[in-house]
Short mmCIF file of C-alpha atoms in Angstrom, two decimals:
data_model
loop_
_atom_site.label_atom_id
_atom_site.label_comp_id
_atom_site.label_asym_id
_atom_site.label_seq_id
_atom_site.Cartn_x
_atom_site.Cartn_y
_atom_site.Cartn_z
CA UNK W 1 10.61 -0.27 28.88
CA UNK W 2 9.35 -0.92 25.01
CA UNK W 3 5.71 -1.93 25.17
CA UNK W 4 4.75 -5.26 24.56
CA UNK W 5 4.58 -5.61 20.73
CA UNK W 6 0.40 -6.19 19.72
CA UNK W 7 -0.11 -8.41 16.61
CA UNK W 8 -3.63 -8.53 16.66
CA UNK W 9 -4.07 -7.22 12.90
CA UNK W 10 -1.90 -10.06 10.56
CA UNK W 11 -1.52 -7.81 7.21
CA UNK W 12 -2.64 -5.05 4.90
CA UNK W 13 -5.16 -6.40 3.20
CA UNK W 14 -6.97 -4.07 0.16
CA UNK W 15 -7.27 -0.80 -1.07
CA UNK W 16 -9.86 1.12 -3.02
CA UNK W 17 -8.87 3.10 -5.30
CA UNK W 18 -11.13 5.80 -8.05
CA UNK W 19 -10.53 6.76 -11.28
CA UNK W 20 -12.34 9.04 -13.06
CA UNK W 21 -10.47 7.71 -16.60
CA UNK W 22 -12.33 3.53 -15.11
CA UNK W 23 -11.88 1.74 -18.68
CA UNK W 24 -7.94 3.10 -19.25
CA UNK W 25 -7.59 2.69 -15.62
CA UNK W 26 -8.71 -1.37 -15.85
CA UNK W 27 -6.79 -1.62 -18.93
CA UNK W 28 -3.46 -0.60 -16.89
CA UNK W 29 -4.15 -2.66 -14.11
CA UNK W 30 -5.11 -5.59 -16.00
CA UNK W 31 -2.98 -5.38 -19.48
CA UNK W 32 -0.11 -3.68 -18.10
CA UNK W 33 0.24 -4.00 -14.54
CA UNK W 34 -0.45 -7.77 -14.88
CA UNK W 35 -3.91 -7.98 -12.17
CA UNK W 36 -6.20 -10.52 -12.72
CA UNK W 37 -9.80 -9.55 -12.56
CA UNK W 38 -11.96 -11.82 -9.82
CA UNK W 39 -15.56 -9.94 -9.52
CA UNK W 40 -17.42 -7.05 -10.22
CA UNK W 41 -19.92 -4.96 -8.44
CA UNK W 42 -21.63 -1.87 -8.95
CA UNK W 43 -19.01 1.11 -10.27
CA UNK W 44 -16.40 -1.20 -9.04
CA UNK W 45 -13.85 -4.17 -10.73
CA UNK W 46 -11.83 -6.09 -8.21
CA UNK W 47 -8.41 -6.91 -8.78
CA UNK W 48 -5.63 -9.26 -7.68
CA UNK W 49 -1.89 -10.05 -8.24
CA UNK W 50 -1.29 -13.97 -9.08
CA UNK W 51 -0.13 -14.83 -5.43
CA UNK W 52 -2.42 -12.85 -3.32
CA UNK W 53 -4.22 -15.37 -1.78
CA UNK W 54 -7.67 -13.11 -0.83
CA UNK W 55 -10.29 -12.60 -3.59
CA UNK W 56 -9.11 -9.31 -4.24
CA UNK W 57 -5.83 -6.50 -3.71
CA UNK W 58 -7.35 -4.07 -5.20
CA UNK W 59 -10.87 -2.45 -5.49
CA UNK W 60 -11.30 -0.24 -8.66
CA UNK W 61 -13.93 2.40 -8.35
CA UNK W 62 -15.47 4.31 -11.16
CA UNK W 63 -15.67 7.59 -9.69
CA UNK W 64 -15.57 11.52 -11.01
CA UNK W 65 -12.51 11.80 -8.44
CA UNK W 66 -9.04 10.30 -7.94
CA UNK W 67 -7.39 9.11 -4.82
CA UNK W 68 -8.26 6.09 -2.27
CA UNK W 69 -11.84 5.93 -0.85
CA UNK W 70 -10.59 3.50 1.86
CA UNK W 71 -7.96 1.01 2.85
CA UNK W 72 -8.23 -2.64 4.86
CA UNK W 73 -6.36 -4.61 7.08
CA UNK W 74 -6.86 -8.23 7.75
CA UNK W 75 -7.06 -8.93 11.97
CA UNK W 76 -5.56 -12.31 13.56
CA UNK W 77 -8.76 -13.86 14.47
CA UNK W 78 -12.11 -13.13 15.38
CA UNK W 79 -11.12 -11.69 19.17
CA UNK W 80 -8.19 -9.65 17.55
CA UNK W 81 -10.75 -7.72 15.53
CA UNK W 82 -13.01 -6.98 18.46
CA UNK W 83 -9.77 -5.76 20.70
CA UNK W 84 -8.83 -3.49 18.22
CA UNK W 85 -12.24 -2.17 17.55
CA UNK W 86 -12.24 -1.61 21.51
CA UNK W 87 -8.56 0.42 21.12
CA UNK W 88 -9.82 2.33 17.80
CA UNK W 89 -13.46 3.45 19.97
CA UNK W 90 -11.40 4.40 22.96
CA UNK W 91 -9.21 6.86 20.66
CA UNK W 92 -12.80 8.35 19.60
CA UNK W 93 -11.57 7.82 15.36
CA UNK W 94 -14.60 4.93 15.03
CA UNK W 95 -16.84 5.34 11.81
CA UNK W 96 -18.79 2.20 12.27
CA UNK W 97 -19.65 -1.26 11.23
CA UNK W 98 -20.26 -2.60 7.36
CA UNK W 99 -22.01 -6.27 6.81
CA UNK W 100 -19.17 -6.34 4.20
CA UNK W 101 -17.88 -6.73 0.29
CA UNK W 102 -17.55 -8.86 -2.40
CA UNK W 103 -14.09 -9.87 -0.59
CA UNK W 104 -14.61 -9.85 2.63
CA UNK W 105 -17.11 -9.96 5.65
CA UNK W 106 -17.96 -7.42 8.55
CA UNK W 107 -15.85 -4.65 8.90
CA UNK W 108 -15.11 -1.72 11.15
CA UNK W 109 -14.04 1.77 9.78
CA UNK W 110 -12.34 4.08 11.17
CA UNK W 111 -10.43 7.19 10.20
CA UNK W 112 -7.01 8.30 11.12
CA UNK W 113 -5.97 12.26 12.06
CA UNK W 114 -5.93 13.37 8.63
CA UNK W 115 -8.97 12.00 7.34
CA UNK W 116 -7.92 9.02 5.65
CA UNK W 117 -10.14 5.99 5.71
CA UNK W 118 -9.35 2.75 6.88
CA UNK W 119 -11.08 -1.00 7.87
CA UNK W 120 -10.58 -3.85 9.65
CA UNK W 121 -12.28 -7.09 8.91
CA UNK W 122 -10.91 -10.94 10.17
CA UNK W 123 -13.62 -12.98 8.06
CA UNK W 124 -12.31 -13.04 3.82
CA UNK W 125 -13.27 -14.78 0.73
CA UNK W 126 -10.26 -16.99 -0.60
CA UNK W 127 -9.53 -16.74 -4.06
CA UNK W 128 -10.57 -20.04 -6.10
CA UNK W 129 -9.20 -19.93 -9.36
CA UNK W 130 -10.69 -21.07 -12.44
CA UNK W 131 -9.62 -24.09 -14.43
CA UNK W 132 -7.66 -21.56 -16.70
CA UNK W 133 -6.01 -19.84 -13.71
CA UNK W 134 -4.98 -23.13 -11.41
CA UNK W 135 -1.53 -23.23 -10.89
CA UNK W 136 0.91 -26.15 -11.15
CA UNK W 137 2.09 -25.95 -7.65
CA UNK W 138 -1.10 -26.34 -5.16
CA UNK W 139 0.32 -23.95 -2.71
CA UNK W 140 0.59 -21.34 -5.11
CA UNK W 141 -2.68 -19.07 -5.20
CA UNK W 142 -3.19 -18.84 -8.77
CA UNK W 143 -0.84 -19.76 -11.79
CA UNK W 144 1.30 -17.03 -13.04
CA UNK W 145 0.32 -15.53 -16.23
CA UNK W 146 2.98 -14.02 -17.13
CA UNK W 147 0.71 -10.52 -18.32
CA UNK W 148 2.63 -7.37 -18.48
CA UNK W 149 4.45 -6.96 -15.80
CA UNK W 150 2.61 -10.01 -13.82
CA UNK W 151 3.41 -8.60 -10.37
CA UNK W 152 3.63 -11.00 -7.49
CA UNK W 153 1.26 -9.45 -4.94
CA UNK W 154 0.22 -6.47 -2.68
CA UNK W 155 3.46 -5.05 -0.83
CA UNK W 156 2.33 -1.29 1.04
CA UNK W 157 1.11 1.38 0.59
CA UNK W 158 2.01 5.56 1.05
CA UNK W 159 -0.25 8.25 2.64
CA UNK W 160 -0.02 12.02 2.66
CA UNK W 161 -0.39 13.83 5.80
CA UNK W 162 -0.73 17.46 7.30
CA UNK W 163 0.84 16.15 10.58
CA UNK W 164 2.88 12.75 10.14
CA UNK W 165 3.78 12.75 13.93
CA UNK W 166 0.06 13.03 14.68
CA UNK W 167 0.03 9.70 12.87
CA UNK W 168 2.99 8.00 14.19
CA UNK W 169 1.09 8.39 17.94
CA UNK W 170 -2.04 7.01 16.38
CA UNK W 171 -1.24 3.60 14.15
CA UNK W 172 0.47 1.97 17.03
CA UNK W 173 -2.67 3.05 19.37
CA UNK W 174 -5.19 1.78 16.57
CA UNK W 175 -3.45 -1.05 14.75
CA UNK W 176 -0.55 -1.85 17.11
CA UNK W 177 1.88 -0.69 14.07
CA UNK W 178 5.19 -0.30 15.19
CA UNK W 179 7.20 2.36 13.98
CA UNK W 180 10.62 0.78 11.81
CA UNK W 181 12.09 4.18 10.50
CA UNK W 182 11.28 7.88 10.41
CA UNK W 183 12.49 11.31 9.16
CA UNK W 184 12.85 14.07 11.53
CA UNK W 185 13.61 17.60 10.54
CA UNK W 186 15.33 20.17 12.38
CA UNK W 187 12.94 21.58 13.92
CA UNK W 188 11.23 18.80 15.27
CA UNK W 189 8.74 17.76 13.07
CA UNK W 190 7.95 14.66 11.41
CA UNK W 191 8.39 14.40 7.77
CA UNK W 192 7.97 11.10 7.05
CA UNK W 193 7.17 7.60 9.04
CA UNK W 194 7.01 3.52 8.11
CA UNK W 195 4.97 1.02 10.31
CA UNK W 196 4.43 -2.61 10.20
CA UNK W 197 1.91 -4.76 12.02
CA UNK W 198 4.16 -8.13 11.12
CA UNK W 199 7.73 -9.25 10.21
CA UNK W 200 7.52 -6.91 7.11
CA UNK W 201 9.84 -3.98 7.01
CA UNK W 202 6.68 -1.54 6.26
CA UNK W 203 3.18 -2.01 4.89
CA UNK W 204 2.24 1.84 5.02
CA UNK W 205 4.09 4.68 4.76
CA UNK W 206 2.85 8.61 5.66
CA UNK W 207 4.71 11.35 4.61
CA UNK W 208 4.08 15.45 4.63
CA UNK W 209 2.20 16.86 1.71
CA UNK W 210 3.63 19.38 0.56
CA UNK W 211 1.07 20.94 -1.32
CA UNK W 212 -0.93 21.26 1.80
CA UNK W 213 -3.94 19.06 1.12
CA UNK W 214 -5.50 16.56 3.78
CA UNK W 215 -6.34 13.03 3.25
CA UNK W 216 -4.70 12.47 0.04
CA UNK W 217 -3.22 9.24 -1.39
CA UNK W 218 1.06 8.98 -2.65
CA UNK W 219 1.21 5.87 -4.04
CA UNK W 220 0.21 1.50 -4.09
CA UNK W 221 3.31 -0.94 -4.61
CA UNK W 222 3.25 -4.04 -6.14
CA UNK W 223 6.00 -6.61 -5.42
CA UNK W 224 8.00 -8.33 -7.69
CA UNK W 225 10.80 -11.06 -6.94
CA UNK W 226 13.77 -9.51 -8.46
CA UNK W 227 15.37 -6.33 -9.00
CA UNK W 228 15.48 -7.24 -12.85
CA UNK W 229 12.04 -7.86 -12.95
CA UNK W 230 11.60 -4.28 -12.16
CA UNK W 231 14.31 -3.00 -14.79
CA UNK W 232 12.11 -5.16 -17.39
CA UNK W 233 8.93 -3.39 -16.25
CA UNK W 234 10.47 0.12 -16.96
CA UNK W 235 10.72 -1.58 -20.61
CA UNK W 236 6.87 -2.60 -20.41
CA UNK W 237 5.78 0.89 -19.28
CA UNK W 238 7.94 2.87 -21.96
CA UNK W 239 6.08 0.61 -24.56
CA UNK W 240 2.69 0.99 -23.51
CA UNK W 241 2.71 5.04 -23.05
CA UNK W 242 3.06 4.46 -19.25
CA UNK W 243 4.30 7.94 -17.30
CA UNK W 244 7.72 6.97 -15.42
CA UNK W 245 7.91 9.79 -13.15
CA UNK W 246 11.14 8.29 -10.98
CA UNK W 247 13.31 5.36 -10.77
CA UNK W 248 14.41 2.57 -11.04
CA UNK W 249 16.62 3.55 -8.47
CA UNK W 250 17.11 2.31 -4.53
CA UNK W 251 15.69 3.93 -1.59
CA UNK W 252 17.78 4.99 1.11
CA UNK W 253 14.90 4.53 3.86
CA UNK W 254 14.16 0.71 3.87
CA UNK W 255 16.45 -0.04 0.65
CA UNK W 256 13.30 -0.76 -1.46
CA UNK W 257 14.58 -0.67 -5.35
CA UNK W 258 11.66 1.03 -7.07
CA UNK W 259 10.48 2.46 -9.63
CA UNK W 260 7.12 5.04 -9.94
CA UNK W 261 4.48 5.48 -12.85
CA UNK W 262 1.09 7.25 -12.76
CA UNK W 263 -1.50 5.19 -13.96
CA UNK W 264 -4.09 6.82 -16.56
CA UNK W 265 -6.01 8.60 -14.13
CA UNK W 266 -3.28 9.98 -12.21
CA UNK W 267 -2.72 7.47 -9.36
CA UNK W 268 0.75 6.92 -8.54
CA UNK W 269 1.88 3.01 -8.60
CA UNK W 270 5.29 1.83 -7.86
CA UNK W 271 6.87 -1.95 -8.74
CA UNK W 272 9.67 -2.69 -6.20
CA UNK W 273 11.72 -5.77 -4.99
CA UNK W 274 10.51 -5.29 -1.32
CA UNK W 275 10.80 -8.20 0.09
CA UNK W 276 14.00 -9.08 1.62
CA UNK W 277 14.40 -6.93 4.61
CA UNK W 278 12.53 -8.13 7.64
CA UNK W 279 11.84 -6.87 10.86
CA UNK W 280 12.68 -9.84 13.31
CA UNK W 281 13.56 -8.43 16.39
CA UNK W 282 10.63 -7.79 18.84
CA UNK W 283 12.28 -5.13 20.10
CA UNK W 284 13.04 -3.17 17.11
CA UNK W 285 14.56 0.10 17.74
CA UNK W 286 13.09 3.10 15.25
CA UNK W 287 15.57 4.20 12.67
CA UNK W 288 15.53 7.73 12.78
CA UNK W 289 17.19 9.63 9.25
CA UNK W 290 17.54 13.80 10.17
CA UNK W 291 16.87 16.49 7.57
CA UNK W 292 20.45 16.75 6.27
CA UNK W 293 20.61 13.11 5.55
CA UNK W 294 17.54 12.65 3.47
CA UNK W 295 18.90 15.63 1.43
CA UNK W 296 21.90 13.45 0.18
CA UNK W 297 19.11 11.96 -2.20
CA UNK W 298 18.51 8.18 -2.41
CA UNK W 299 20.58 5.13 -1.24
CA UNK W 300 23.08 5.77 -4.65
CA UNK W 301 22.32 9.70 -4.68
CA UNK W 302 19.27 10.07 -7.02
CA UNK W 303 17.68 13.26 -5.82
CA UNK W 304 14.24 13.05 -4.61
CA UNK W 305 11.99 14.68 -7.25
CA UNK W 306 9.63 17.45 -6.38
CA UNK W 307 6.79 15.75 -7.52
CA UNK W 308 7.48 13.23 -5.13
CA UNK W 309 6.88 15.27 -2.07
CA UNK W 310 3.73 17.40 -3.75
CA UNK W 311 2.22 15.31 -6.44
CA UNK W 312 -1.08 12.83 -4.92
CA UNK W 313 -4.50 12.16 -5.64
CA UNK W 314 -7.13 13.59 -5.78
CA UNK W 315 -5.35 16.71 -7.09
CA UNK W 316 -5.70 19.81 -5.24
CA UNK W 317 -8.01 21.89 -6.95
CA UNK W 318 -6.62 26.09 -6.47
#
């Protein structure tokens, strides 16, 4: 018998990510990418998409390192948060309390097997945009600008991993993620895994490094509404000096069509249409893709680059 499915945490929230390049980074984000600044404080800029509805996506950190310092998840409601504090201390992976950010208020972190570092919070600051940003359409969170690419809002988010299956027992522990597909090789191990904690097909994915490095970061994805949108952005990034490592193209593992740059510091970022596969059965059965399919390539047969399976932040210093 399936567990019963646990939606105490609602959605991925934030992430934080450094840069050790901060103004070309903020010029990507904002003049390229299409983010709208909503605060600063300290080292860091805070950053949204147009219909992201909390203050901020996206935490920008001035830093002399690369890679994500920590990532948040919004809970259900005020009890939610304290349950899954309870589940996260019984697995012994608690960090502690924070009073809170310029987005959000108290927060517990924790840290998953390989060292990432994550936080739930359930109280948030609503984004209230100024006259200049109100959009026509009151249930729309702010107007679109129509900058850059002018991405529609936060979508997931990819990990690296020494031991994926480590992780797949852990999130559903933790966060009450449930597993929608996975790739096992031939031997047994886990090579990649996608979890949701709503309707979503995925809002993080882990997969092996490669390069052998712990706790690094693959990739952020912003969503746009159509695949042409992200065949226009291609355009945007060849004429603003933007490296396209892969894509556009269509994954074979939750048909995502995407497309990959590194921003100026070396973060990877992808674009995708990813929102029109949902995961509405409660009883959701794991998809599970073997070693010999994944090396067909991608849902039309683009091979999987190397730098896709090796290539995250911070770089591994040899």
């Amino acid at each position: 018998m399936n567990p019963e499915p646990i939606f105490d945490v609602a959605h991925l929230g934030h992430l934080e990510l450094l840069t050790d390049k901060p103004e070309q980074s903020l010029a990507f984000f904002v003049d390229v990418l299409g983010l709208t600044e909503s605060g600063r404080e300290g080292n860091s800029v805070y950053l949204r998409a147009w219909d992201d509805y909390e203050f901020h996506t996206l935490k920008l950190t001035a830093a002399e390192t690369t890679g994500m310092r920590h990532v948040g998840y919004r809970c259900a409601s005020p009890q939610a948060l304290l349950r899954r504090v309870a589940a996260i201390e019984a697995l012994g992976a608690g960090v502690g309390w924070l009073e809170g950010d310029l987005g959000h208020g108290p927060a517990f972190q924790f840290r998953d097997p390989d060292g990432h570092l994550f936080e739930i919070y359930y109280e948030t600051r609503r984004y209230e945009p100024p006259a200049h940003e109100r959009p026509a359409l009151k249930n729309q969170a702010q107007r679109n600008h129509g900058r850059g690419v002018s991405v529609r809002r936060l979508d997931h988010f990819n990990l690296l991993a020494g031991d994926v299956g480590a992780i797949r027992d852990f999130l559903p522990a933790a966060l009450g993620s449930r597993v929608t597909e996975q790739i096992v090789h031939d031997d047994g191990t886990v090579g990649g895994c996608w979890f949701t904690v709503n309707n979503k097909s995925y809002d993080v994915a882990y997969t092996r490094d490669a390069a052998g490095g712990r706790a690094r970061f693959h990739h952020v994805t912003y969503a746009l509404d159509q695949r042409e949108q992200v065949l226009q952005a291609a355009d945007i990034f060849l004429e603003n000096g933007v490296f396209i490592e892969t894509g556009p193209h269509k994954h074979a593992i939750q048909q995502t069509f995407f497309l990959y740059v590194y921003e100026p510091a070396g973060n990877r970022v992808e674009v995708a249409n990813a929102g029109a596969r949902l995961i509405l059965a409660p009883d959701w059965q794991t998809v599970t893709w073997t070693e010999a399919e994944r090396k067909k390539g991608q849902a039309w047969g683009l091979k999987t680059i190397e730098s896709f399976h090796t290539h995250g932040t911070p770089p591994i210093r040899r």
